[in-house]
């Protein structure tokens, strides 16, 4: 196997051999992304504020007494959109998780990394919060680069201190929100109010997560997407020539030739009047201005084609459209389209692969809907009390049982228990309450007493009914041990 040396790679092919943010000697190549304005950036900004509002508020919203979203992996308690899931609902959580993965696969194969550019918390925080704060404190990218290249002047010191303070404060807010999703906002507020000495583990978790988030947004940045995130890695296995992605129309753009003074002069009238402008014979529409590269938060050149490092943030579309407007050429040299569309005008995205994914997705959704429809608000488990067989009582032969009732509904439930069959078997309460509170697990004991001759042999099934307001809501079978 021959090894390609980096210095043998042509400059224009270098993107295949090394990452934009890592120099060939392994050092970090800092990306100073330029601020961009335009149609997509505007809508991404609007969506980001909505998402951030949702992210910070959702743990404090309650539906029927349950937190709107809760992912308590420590106690295996999950709440999705106010619906609680218990450990015995684990199969449902697993099916939901699988359906989520299939949904992501289907969406990625169809419209690429929409998730990364528009919805992922990493991109939303990095591009819409932290980078904007950085522009505000440190100034535009050129100024930032000059400052970093120079010495530690007083300006650089106070700017860096201010930036660290603000980044840390936001990271602290994110860490609190993250923990509110894990341990619940009620517990978080209660523990924080008690003080760090009462809940050292919470304090350690808060400090650790704050530091991790701070480092991700202060130093690690785009490398979280390009090096760590597994989604970016498996994306290459999901997209093909029919996938809609942010694509440079190389047929229209090449051969790229810089826009020069002659172009400006000769086309000035047409540009001012908004008339169509044509480039010189053999010149593509790309004016090689590098604006699409300077706005890219991962430092890549989209003109090299679809790349793993592209997080589909749309910044290069807006940057290029702005340039096209200035030179009087049509927008859309970089746009959402498929490679097939660029190459042969085909706009079909429904390939056999997409159809197969869609069928699997439909089947999974069908399963989810069915499981939800069959899911009861009341989970009842009856087990024979361990270490017991039968006892003789004044009323007949008795067996001891353990009962567990989980009330998954948002209301307190009254219940009673009755034996349906065989005749002659009685239910005896051994301290069971008659109400299970919403979201609670009730555990207790009872006894079944069989009058003489009503049960002749061990293993006879006894049918028990759980009733609410004299209406049977659940029936269960258990077996009886006879002398
Ligand atoms: S190539 Fe364009 S869409 Fe991809 S990350 Fe860079 S700026 Fe964003
Ligand atoms: S912004 Fe548009 S015109 Fe400028 S280099 Fe990029 S693709 Fe070419």
PDB file of N, CA, C and O and ligand atoms in Angstrom, residues 248 285-293 302-303 316 319-320 323-324 333-334, ligand 2:
ATOM      1  N   UNK A 248     -22.429  23.474  -4.543  1.00  0.00           N
ATOM      2  CA  UNK A 248     -21.913  24.484  -5.474  1.00  0.00           C
ATOM      3  C   UNK A 248     -22.202  23.992  -6.886  1.00  0.00           C
ATOM      4  O   UNK A 248     -21.849  22.853  -7.237  1.00  0.00           O
ATOM      5  N   UNK A 285     -19.662  31.551 -13.628  1.00  0.00           N
ATOM      6  CA  UNK A 285     -20.249  32.617 -12.808  1.00  0.00           C
ATOM      7  C   UNK A 285     -19.497  32.834 -11.495  1.00  0.00           C
ATOM      8  O   UNK A 285     -19.714  33.838 -10.831  1.00  0.00           O
ATOM      9  N   UNK A 286     -18.656  31.877 -11.089  1.00  0.00           N
ATOM     10  CA  UNK A 286     -17.903  32.080  -9.846  1.00  0.00           C
ATOM     11  C   UNK A 286     -16.821  33.130 -10.090  1.00  0.00           C
ATOM     12  O   UNK A 286     -15.980  32.970 -10.981  1.00  0.00           O
ATOM     13  N   UNK A 287     -16.880  34.189  -9.288  1.00  0.00           N
ATOM     14  CA  UNK A 287     -15.911  35.270  -9.468  1.00  0.00           C
ATOM     15  C   UNK A 287     -14.704  35.092  -8.524  1.00  0.00           C
ATOM     16  O   UNK A 287     -13.931  36.022  -8.320  1.00  0.00           O
ATOM     17  N   UNK A 288     -14.606  33.889  -7.949  1.00  0.00           N
ATOM     18  CA  UNK A 288     -13.450  33.503  -7.132  1.00  0.00           C
ATOM     19  C   UNK A 288     -13.139  34.520  -6.031  1.00  0.00           C
ATOM     20  O   UNK A 288     -11.974  34.834  -5.776  1.00  0.00           O
ATOM     21  N   UNK A 289     -14.219  35.003  -5.388  1.00  0.00           N
ATOM     22  CA  UNK A 289     -14.029  36.050  -4.377  1.00  0.00           C
ATOM     23  C   UNK A 289     -13.749  35.473  -2.988  1.00  0.00           C
ATOM     24  O   UNK A 289     -13.418  36.201  -2.064  1.00  0.00           O
ATOM     25  N   UNK A 290     -13.950  34.173  -2.811  1.00  0.00           N
ATOM     26  CA  UNK A 290     -13.704  33.470  -1.536  1.00  0.00           C
ATOM     27  C   UNK A 290     -14.639  33.884  -0.407  1.00  0.00           C
ATOM     28  O   UNK A 290     -14.393  33.531   0.742  1.00  0.00           O
ATOM     29  N   UNK A 291     -15.698  34.607  -0.742  1.00  0.00           N
ATOM     30  CA  UNK A 291     -16.624  35.029   0.327  1.00  0.00           C
ATOM     31  C   UNK A 291     -17.300  33.802   0.961  1.00  0.00           C
ATOM     32  O   UNK A 291     -17.574  33.790   2.152  1.00  0.00           O
ATOM     33  N   UNK A 292     -17.557  32.775   0.139  1.00  0.00           N
ATOM     34  CA  UNK A 292     -18.191  31.560   0.671  1.00  0.00           C
ATOM     35  C   UNK A 292     -17.255  30.842   1.643  1.00  0.00           C
ATOM     36  O   UNK A 292     -17.710  30.136   2.548  1.00  0.00           O
ATOM     37  N   UNK A 293     -15.951  31.038   1.459  1.00  0.00           N
ATOM     38  CA  UNK A 293     -14.983  30.383   2.347  1.00  0.00           C
ATOM     39  C   UNK A 293     -14.833  31.189   3.642  1.00  0.00           C
ATOM     40  O   UNK A 293     -14.775  30.618   4.733  1.00  0.00           O
ATOM     41  N   UNK A 302     -16.715  25.121  -0.140  1.00  0.00           N
ATOM     42  CA  UNK A 302     -17.804  24.282  -0.639  1.00  0.00           C
ATOM     43  C   UNK A 302     -17.621  23.986  -2.138  1.00  0.00           C
ATOM     44  O   UNK A 302     -18.183  23.024  -2.668  1.00  0.00           O
ATOM     45  N   UNK A 303     -16.788  24.761  -2.790  1.00  0.00           N
ATOM     46  CA  UNK A 303     -16.585  24.540  -4.234  1.00  0.00           C
ATOM     47  C   UNK A 303     -15.820  23.243  -4.505  1.00  0.00           C
ATOM     48  O   UNK A 303     -15.756  22.770  -5.626  1.00  0.00           O
ATOM     49  N   UNK A 316     -22.640  29.951   3.380  1.00  0.00           N
ATOM     50  CA  UNK A 316     -22.035  30.173   2.057  1.00  0.00           C
ATOM     51  C   UNK A 316     -23.085  30.501   1.000  1.00  0.00           C
ATOM     52  O   UNK A 316     -22.794  31.218   0.029  1.00  0.00           O
ATOM     53  N   UNK A 319     -23.710  34.207   1.521  1.00  0.00           N
ATOM     54  CA  UNK A 319     -22.535  35.000   1.126  1.00  0.00           C
ATOM     55  C   UNK A 319     -22.446  35.071  -0.395  1.00  0.00           C
ATOM     56  O   UNK A 319     -22.202  36.140  -0.975  1.00  0.00           O
ATOM     57  N   UNK A 320     -22.671  33.946  -1.059  1.00  0.00           N
ATOM     58  CA  UNK A 320     -22.544  33.917  -2.514  1.00  0.00           C
ATOM     59  C   UNK A 320     -23.690  34.687  -3.172  1.00  0.00           C
ATOM     60  O   UNK A 320     -23.481  35.411  -4.153  1.00  0.00           O
ATOM     61  N   UNK A 323     -22.875  38.218  -3.250  1.00  0.00           N
ATOM     62  CA  UNK A 323     -21.890  38.527  -4.293  1.00  0.00           C
ATOM     63  C   UNK A 323     -22.575  38.550  -5.666  1.00  0.00           C
ATOM     64  O   UNK A 323     -22.358  39.453  -6.483  1.00  0.00           O
ATOM     65  N   UNK A 324     -23.433  37.554  -5.909  1.00  0.00           N
ATOM     66  CA  UNK A 324     -24.128  37.475  -7.202  1.00  0.00           C
ATOM     67  C   UNK A 324     -24.966  38.742  -7.434  1.00  0.00           C
ATOM     68  O   UNK A 324     -25.013  39.270  -8.546  1.00  0.00           O
ATOM     69  N   UNK A 333     -25.851  30.193  -7.103  1.00  0.00           N
ATOM     70  CA  UNK A 333     -24.657  29.450  -7.559  1.00  0.00           C
ATOM     71  C   UNK A 333     -24.318  28.385  -6.505  1.00  0.00           C
ATOM     72  O   UNK A 333     -23.925  27.274  -6.844  1.00  0.00           O
ATOM     73  N   UNK A 334     -24.497  28.750  -5.240  1.00  0.00           N
ATOM     74  CA  UNK A 334     -24.468  27.740  -4.173  1.00  0.00           C
ATOM     75  C   UNK A 334     -25.905  27.675  -3.673  1.00  0.00           C
ATOM     76  O   UNK A 334     -26.511  28.709  -3.374  1.00  0.00           O
TER      77      UNK A 334
HETATM   78  S1  LIG B   2     -18.925  33.318  -2.992  1.00  0.00           S
HETATM   79 FE1  LIG B   2     -19.740  32.526  -4.900  1.00  0.00          FE
HETATM   80  S2  LIG B   2     -18.634  33.671  -6.406  1.00  0.00           S
HETATM   81 FE2  LIG B   2     -17.479  33.938  -4.558  1.00  0.00          FE
HETATM   82  S3  LIG B   2     -15.987  32.289  -4.580  1.00  0.00           S
HETATM   83 FE3  LIG B   2     -17.750  31.506  -3.511  1.00  0.00          FE
HETATM   84  S4  LIG B   2     -18.904  30.461  -5.105  1.00  0.00           S
HETATM   85 FE4  LIG B   2     -17.480  31.811  -6.161  1.00  0.00          FE
END
